[in-house]
CSV table of C-alpha atoms (C1' of nucleotides) in Angstrom, one decimal:
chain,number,residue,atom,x,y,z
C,1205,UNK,CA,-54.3,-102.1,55.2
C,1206,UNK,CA,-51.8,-100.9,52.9
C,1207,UNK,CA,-52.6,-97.4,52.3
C,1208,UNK,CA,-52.2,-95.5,55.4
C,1209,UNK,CA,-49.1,-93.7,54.7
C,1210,UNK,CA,-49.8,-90.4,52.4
C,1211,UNK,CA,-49.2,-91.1,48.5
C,1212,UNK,CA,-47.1,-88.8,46.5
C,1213,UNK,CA,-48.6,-86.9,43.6
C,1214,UNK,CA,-47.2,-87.9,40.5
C,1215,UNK,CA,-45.1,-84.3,40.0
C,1216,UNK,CA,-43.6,-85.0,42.9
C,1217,UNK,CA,-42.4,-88.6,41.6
C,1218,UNK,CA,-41.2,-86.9,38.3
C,1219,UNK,CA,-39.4,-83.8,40.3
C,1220,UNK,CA,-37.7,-86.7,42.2
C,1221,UNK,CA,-36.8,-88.2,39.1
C,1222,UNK,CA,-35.5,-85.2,38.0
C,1223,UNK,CA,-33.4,-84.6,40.7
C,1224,UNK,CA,-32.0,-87.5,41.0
C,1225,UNK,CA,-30.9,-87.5,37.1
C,1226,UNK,CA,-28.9,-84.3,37.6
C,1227,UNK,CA,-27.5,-85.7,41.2
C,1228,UNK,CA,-25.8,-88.6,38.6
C,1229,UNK,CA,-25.2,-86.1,35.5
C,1230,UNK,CA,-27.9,-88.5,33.8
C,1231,UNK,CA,-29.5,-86.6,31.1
C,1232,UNK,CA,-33.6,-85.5,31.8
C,1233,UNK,CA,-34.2,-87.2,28.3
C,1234,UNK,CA,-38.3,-87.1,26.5
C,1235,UNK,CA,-37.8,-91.0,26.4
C,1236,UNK,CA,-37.1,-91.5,30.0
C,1237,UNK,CA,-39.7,-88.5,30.9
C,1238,UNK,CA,-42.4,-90.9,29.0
C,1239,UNK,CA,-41.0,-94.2,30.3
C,1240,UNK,CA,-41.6,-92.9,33.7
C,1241,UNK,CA,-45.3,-91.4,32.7
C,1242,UNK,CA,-46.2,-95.0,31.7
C,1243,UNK,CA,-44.7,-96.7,34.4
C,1244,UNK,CA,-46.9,-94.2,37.1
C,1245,UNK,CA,-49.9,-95.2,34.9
C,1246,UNK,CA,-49.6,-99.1,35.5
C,1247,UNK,CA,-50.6,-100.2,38.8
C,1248,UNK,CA,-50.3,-103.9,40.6
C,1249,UNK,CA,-46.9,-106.1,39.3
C,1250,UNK,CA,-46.2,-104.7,35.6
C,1251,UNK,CA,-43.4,-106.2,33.2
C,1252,UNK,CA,-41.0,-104.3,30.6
C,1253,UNK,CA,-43.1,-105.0,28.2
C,1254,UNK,CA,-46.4,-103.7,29.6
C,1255,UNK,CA,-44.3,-100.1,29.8
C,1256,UNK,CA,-43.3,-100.8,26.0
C,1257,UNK,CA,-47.2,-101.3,25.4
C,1258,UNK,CA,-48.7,-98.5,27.0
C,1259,UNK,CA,-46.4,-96.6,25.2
C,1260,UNK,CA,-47.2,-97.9,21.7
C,1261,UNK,CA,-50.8,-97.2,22.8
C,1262,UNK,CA,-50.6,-93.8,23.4
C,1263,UNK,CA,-48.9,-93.3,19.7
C,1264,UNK,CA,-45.3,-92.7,21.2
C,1265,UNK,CA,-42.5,-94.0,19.6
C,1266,UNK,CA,-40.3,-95.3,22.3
C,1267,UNK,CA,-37.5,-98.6,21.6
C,1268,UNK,CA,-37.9,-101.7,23.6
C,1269,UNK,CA,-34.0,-101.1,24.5
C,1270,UNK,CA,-35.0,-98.1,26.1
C,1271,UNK,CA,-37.0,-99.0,28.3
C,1272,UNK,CA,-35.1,-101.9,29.2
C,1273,UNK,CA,-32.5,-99.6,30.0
C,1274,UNK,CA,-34.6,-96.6,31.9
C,1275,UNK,CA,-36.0,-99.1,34.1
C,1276,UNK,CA,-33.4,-99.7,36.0
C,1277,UNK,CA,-32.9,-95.8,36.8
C,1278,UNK,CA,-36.1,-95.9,38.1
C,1279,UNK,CA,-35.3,-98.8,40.1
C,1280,UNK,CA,-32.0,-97.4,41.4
C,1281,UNK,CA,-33.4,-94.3,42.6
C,1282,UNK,CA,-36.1,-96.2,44.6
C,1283,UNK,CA,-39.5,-94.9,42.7
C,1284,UNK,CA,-40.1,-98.5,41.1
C,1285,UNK,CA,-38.8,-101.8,43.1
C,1286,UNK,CA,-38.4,-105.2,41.3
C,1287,UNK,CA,-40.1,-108.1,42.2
C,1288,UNK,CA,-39.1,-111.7,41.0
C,1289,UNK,CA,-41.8,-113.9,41.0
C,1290,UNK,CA,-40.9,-117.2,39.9
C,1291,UNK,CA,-41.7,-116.4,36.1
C,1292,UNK,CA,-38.4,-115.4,33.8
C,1293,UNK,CA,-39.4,-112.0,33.4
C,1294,UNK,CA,-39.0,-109.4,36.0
C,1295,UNK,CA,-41.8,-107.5,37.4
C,1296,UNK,CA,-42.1,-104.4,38.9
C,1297,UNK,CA,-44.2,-101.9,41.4
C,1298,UNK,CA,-44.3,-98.3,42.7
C,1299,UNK,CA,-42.3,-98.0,45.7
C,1300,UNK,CA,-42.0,-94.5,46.0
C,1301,UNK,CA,-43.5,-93.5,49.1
C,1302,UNK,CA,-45.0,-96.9,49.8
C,1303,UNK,CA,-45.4,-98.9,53.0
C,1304,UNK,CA,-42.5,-101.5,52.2
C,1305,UNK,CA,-44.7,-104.9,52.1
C,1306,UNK,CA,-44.7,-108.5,50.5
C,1307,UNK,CA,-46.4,-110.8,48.3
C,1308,UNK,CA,-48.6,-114.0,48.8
C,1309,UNK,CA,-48.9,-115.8,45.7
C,1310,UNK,CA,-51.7,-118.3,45.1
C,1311,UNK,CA,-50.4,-121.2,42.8
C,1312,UNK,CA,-53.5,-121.9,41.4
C,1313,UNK,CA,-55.0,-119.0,40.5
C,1314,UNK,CA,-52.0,-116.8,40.6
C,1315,UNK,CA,-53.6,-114.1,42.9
C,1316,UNK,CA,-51.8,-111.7,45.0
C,1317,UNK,CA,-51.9,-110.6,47.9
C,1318,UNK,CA,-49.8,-107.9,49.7
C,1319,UNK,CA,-49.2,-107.6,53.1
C,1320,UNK,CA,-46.9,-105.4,55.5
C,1321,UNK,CA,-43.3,-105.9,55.8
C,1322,UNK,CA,-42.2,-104.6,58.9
C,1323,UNK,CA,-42.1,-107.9,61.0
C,1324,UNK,CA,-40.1,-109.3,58.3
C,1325,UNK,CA,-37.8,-106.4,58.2
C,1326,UNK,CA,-37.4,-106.6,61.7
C,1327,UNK,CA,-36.7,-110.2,61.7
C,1328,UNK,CA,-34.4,-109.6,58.9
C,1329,UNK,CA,-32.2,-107.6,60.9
C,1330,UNK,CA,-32.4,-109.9,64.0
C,1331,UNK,CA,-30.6,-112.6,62.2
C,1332,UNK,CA,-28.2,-110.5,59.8
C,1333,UNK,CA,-27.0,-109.0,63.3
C,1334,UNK,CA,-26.4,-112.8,64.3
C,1335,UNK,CA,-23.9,-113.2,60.7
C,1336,UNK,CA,-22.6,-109.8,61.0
C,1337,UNK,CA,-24.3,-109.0,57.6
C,1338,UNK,CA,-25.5,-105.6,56.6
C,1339,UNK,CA,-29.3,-105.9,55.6
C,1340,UNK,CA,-30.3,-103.1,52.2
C,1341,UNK,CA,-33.3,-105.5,51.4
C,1342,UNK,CA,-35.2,-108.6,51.5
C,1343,UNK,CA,-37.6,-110.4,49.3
C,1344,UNK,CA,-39.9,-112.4,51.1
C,1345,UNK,CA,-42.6,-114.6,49.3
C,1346,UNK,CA,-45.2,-116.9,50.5
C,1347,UNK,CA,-46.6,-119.2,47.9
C,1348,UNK,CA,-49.5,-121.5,48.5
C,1349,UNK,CA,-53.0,-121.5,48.1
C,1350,UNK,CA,-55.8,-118.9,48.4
C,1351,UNK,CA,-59.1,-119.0,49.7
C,1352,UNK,CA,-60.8,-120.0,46.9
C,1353,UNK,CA,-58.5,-122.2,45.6
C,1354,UNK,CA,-57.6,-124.2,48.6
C,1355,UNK,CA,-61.4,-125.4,48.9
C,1356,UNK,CA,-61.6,-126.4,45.0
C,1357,UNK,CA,-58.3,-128.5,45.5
C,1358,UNK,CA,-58.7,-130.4,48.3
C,1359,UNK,CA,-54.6,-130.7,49.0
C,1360,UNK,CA,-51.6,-129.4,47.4
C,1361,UNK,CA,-49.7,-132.0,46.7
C,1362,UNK,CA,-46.8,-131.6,50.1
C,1363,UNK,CA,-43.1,-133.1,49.8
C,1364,UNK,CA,-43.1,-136.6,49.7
C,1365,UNK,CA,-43.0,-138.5,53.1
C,1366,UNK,CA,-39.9,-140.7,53.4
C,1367,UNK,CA,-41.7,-143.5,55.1
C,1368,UNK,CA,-44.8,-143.0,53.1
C,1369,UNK,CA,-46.0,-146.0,50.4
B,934,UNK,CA,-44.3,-130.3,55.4
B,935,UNK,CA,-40.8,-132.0,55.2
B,936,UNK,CA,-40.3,-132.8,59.3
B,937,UNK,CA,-37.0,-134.6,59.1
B,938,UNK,CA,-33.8,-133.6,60.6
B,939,UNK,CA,-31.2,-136.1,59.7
B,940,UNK,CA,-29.2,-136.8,56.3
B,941,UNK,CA,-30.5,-139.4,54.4
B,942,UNK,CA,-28.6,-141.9,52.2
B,943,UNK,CA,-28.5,-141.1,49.1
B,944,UNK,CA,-30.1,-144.7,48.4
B,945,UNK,CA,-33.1,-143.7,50.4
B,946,UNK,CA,-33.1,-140.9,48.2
B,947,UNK,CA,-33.3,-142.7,44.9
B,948,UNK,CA,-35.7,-144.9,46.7
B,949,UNK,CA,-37.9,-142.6,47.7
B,950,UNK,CA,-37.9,-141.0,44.2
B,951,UNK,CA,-38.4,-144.4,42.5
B,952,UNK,CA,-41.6,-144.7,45.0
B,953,UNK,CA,-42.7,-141.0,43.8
B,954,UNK,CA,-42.3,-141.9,40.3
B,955,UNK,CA,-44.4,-145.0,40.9
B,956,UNK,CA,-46.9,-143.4,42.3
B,957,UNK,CA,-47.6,-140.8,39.8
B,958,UNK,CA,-47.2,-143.5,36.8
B,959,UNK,CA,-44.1,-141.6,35.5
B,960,UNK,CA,-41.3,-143.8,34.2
B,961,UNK,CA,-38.3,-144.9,36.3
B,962,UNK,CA,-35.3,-144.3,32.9
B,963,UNK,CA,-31.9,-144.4,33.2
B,964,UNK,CA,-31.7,-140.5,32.0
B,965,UNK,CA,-33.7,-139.6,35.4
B,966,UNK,CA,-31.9,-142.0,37.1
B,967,UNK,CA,-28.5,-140.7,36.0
B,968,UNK,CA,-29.8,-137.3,36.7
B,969,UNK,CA,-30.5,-138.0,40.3
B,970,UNK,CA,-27.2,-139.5,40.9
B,971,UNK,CA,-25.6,-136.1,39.4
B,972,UNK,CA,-27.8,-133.6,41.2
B,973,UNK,CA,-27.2,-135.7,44.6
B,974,UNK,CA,-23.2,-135.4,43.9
B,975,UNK,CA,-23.2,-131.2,43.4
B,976,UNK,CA,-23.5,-129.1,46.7
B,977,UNK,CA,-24.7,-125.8,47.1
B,978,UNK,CA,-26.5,-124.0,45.0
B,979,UNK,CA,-26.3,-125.3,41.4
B,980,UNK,CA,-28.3,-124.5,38.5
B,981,UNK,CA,-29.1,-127.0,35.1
B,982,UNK,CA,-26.3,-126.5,32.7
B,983,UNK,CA,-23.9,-127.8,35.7
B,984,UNK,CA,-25.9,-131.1,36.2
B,985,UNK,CA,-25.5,-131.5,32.3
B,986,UNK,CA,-21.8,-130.7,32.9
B,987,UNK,CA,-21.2,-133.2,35.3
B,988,UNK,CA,-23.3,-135.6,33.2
B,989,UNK,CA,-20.6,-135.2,30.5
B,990,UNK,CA,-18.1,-135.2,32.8
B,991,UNK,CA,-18.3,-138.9,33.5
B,992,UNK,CA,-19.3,-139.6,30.0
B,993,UNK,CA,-22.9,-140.4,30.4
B,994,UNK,CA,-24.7,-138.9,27.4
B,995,UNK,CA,-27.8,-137.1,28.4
B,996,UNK,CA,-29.5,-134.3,26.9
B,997,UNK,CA,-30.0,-130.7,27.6
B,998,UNK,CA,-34.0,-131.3,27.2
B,999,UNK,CA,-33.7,-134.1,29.5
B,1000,UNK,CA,-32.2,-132.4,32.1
B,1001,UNK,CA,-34.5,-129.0,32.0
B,1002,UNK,CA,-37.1,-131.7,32.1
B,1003,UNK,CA,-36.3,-134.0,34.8
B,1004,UNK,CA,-35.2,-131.2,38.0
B,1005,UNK,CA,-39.0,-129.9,37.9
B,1006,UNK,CA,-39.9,-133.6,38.8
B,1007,UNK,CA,-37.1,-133.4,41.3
B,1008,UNK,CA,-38.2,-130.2,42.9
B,1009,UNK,CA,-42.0,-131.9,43.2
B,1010,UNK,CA,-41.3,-134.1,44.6
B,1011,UNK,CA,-39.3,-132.6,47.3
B,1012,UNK,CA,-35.7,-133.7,46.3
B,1013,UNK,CA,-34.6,-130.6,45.1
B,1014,UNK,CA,-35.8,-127.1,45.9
B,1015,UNK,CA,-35.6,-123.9,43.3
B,1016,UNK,CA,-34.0,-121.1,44.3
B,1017,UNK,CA,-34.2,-117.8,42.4
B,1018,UNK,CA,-31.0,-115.8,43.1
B,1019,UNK,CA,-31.5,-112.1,40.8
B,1020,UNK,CA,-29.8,-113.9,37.8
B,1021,UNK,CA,-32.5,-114.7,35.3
B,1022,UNK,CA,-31.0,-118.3,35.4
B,1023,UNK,CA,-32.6,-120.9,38.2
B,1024,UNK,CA,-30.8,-122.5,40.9
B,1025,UNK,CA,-31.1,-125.6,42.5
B,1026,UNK,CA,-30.4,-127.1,46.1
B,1027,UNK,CA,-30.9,-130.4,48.1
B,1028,UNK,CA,-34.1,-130.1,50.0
B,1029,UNK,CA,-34.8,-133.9,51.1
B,1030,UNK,CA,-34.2,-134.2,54.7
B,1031,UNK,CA,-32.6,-130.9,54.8
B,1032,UNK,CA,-33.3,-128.1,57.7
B,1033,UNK,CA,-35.5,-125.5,56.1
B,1034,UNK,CA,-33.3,-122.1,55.5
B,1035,UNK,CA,-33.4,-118.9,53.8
B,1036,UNK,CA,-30.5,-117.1,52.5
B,1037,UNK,CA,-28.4,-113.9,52.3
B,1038,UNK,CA,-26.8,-112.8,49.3
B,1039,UNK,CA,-24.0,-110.0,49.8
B,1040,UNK,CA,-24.6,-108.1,46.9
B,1041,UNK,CA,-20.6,-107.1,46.2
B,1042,UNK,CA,-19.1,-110.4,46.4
B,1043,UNK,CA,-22.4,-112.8,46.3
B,1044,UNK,CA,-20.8,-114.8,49.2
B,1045,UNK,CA,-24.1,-116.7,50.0
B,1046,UNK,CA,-24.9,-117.4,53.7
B,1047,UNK,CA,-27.9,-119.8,55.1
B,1048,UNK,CA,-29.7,-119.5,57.8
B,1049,UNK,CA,-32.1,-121.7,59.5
B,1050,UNK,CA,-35.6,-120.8,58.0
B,1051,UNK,CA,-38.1,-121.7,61.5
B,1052,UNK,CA,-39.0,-118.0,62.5
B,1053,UNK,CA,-39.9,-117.1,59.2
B,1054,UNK,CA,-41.8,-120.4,58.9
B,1055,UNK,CA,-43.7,-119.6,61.8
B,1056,UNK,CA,-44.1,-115.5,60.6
B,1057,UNK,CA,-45.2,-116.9,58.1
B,1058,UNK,CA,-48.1,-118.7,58.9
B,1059,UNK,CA,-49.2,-115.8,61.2
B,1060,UNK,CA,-49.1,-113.7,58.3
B,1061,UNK,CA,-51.6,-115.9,55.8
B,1062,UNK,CA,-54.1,-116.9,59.0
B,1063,UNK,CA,-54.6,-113.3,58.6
B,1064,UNK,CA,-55.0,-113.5,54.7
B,1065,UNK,CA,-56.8,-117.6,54.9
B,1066,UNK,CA,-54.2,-118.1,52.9
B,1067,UNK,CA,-52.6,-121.9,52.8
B,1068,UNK,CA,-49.1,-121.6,52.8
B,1069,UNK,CA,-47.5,-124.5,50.7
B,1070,UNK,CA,-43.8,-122.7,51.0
B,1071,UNK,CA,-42.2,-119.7,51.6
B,1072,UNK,CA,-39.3,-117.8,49.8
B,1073,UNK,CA,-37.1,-115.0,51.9
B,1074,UNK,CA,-33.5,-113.8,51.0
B,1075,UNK,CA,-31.7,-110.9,52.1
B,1076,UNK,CA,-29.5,-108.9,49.8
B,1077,UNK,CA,-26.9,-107.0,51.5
B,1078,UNK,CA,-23.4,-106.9,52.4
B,1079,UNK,CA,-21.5,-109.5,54.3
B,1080,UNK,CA,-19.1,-108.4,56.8
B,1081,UNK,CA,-15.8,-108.0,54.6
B,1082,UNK,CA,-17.6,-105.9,51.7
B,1083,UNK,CA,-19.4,-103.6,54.6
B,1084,UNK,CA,-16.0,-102.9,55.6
B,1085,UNK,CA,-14.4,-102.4,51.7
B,1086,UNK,CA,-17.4,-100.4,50.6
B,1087,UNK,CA,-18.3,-97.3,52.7
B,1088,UNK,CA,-22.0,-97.3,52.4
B,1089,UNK,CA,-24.6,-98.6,49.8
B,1090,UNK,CA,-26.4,-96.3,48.2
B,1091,UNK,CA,-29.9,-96.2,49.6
B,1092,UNK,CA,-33.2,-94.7,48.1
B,1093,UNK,CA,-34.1,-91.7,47.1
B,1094,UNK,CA,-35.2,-89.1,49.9
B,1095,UNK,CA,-38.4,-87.6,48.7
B,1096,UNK,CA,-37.0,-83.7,50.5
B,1097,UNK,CA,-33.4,-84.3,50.2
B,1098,UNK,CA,-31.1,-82.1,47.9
K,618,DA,C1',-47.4,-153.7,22.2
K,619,DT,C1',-48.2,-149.2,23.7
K,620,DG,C1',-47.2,-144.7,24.4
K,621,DC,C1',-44.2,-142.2,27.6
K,622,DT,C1',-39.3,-140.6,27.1
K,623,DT,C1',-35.4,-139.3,24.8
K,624,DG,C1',-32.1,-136.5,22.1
K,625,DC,C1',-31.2,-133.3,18.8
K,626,DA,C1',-31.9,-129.1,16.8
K,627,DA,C1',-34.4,-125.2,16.3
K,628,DA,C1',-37.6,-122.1,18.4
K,629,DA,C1',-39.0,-119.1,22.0
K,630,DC,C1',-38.3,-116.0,25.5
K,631,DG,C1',-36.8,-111.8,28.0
K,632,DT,C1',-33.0,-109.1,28.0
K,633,DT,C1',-28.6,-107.0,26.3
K,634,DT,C1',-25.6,-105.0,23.0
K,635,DG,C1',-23.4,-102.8,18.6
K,636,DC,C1',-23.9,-99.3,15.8
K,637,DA,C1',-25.2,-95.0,13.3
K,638,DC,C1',-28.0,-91.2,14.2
K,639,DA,C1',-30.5,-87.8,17.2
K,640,DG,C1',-30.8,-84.6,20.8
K,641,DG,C1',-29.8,-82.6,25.5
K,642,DG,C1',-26.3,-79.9,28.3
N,722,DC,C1',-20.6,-78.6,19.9
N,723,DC,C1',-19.7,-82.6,22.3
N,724,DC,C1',-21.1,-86.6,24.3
N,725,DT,C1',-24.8,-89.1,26.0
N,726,DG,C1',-29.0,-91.3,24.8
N,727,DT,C1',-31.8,-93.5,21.3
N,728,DG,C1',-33.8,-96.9,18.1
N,729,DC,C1',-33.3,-100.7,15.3
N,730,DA,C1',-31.9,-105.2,14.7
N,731,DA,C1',-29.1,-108.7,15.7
N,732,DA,C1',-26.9,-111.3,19.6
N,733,DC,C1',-27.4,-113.4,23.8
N,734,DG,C1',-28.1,-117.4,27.2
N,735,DT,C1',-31.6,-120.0,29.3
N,736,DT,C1',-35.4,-122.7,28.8
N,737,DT,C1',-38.9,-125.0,25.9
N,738,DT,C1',-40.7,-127.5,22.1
N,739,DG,C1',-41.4,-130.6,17.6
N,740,DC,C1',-40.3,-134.7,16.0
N,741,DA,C1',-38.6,-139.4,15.0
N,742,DA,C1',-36.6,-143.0,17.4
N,743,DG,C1',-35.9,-145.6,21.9
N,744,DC,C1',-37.3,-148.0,25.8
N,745,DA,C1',-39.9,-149.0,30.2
N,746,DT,C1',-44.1,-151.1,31.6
DNA sequence: ATGCTTGCAAAACGTTTGCACAGGG
DNA sequence: CCCTGTGCAAACGTTTTGCAAGCAT
């Protein structure tokens, strides 16, 4: 379901990188070079800190500063995206060459699941065009209850019902 | 699911979260009491430091704790809904009896805009029959540029182009 | 009377920043 | 060589928590 489009290799992320660091006279650093490494090697929804872990794993000495501040390149020339779940801490996935698509979060268990964004993007557009706003992205999340979860708990508790006693 | 249409008072309001404290064998205090009243009198989107603000304001002395303590009952039990904006701080708007809507941020001058929420509702649900998925509630915003910042900024800078230059 | 609630302050948390030094162009 | 990037630690702002005292039930 959402691997049908063609995945990049991971030179081909780091020559993007590259390219985009001389584009914005950003220097092509060993620091960011690793940050990025890491980052490829994590998979699902990783945090800062997970990059700043791997890294420490692998014996290389990179500061936590750093990578808070080399995330955000990677962010801004579109090879990671940032989700926000509804935890303090941000959270981020590959999005290089991936099939734009959003998150179902179970509340119980916390699973996720992805699915395709392009109704939503479509829809997004349909009612920007109806405020004369100019759509760069959305975040769309369902939260509720999975599978699983919604036949151990036999009912979320819903909003409360004004005439209810 | 919160089916209502019309305002409510905000006595029904306070009744109707004196009957959810009741029923959950939480205590009805003055502090949550006082908090209500606050968090009923702010519009838009607020966040907690503003209730507490308010709170001083009129010279009621409540504390910090008590505040960040009291909106999650708030939000459960439909009063108030969270928003998550991309500041790391959380936001807070009047759900009771409200229209469901989603929002768009315009990323330049973070005029926010609401829309009515049904087609994503219903999207929604198509999306997590697929998944049997239970949806509880749904989170979408658009991040953009509203109509005055399209026309002041030239173009946004978009992702990366994995052939481009 | 009981034990949930409160307020205060301090801790925790993810993230940012100031600064002196290192390293890329 | 210059200036950007780095690492460390300390600062930051929001939210959480420990605890003694307060108050609703």
């Amino acid at each position: 379901m959402e691997r049908l489009q063609q995945k990049h290799t991971p030179d081909d992320v780091k020559n993007a990188f590259r390219r985009y660091l001389r584009a914005n006279g950003i220097k092509d650093t060993g620091a960011r070079r690793m940050i990025l490494d890491a980052a490829l090697d994590l998979h699902e929804h990783f945090e800062a800190e997970q990059v700043l872990y791997l890294l420490r794993e692998r014996g290389l000495k990179v500061g936590k500063a750093t990578v808070y501040r080399t995330l955000p390149l990677l962010v801004d020339c579109g090879i990671l995206k940032q989700v926000r779940f509804d935890v303090k801490q941000a959270h981020y996935e590959h999005a290089y060459g991936e099939v734009a698509h959003d998150h179902m979060v179970c509340r119980r268990c916390g699973l996720i699941i992805e699915f395709a964004a392009d109704k939503i993007q479509a829809l997004s557009e349909t009612v920007a065009k109806g405020h004369r706003f100019h759509v760069i992205s959305h975040r769309f999340q369902i939260s509720g209850l999975c599978w699983d979860c919604s036949i151990a708990c036999p009912i979320a508790a819903g909003p409360l019902e004004p005439g209810d006693g």
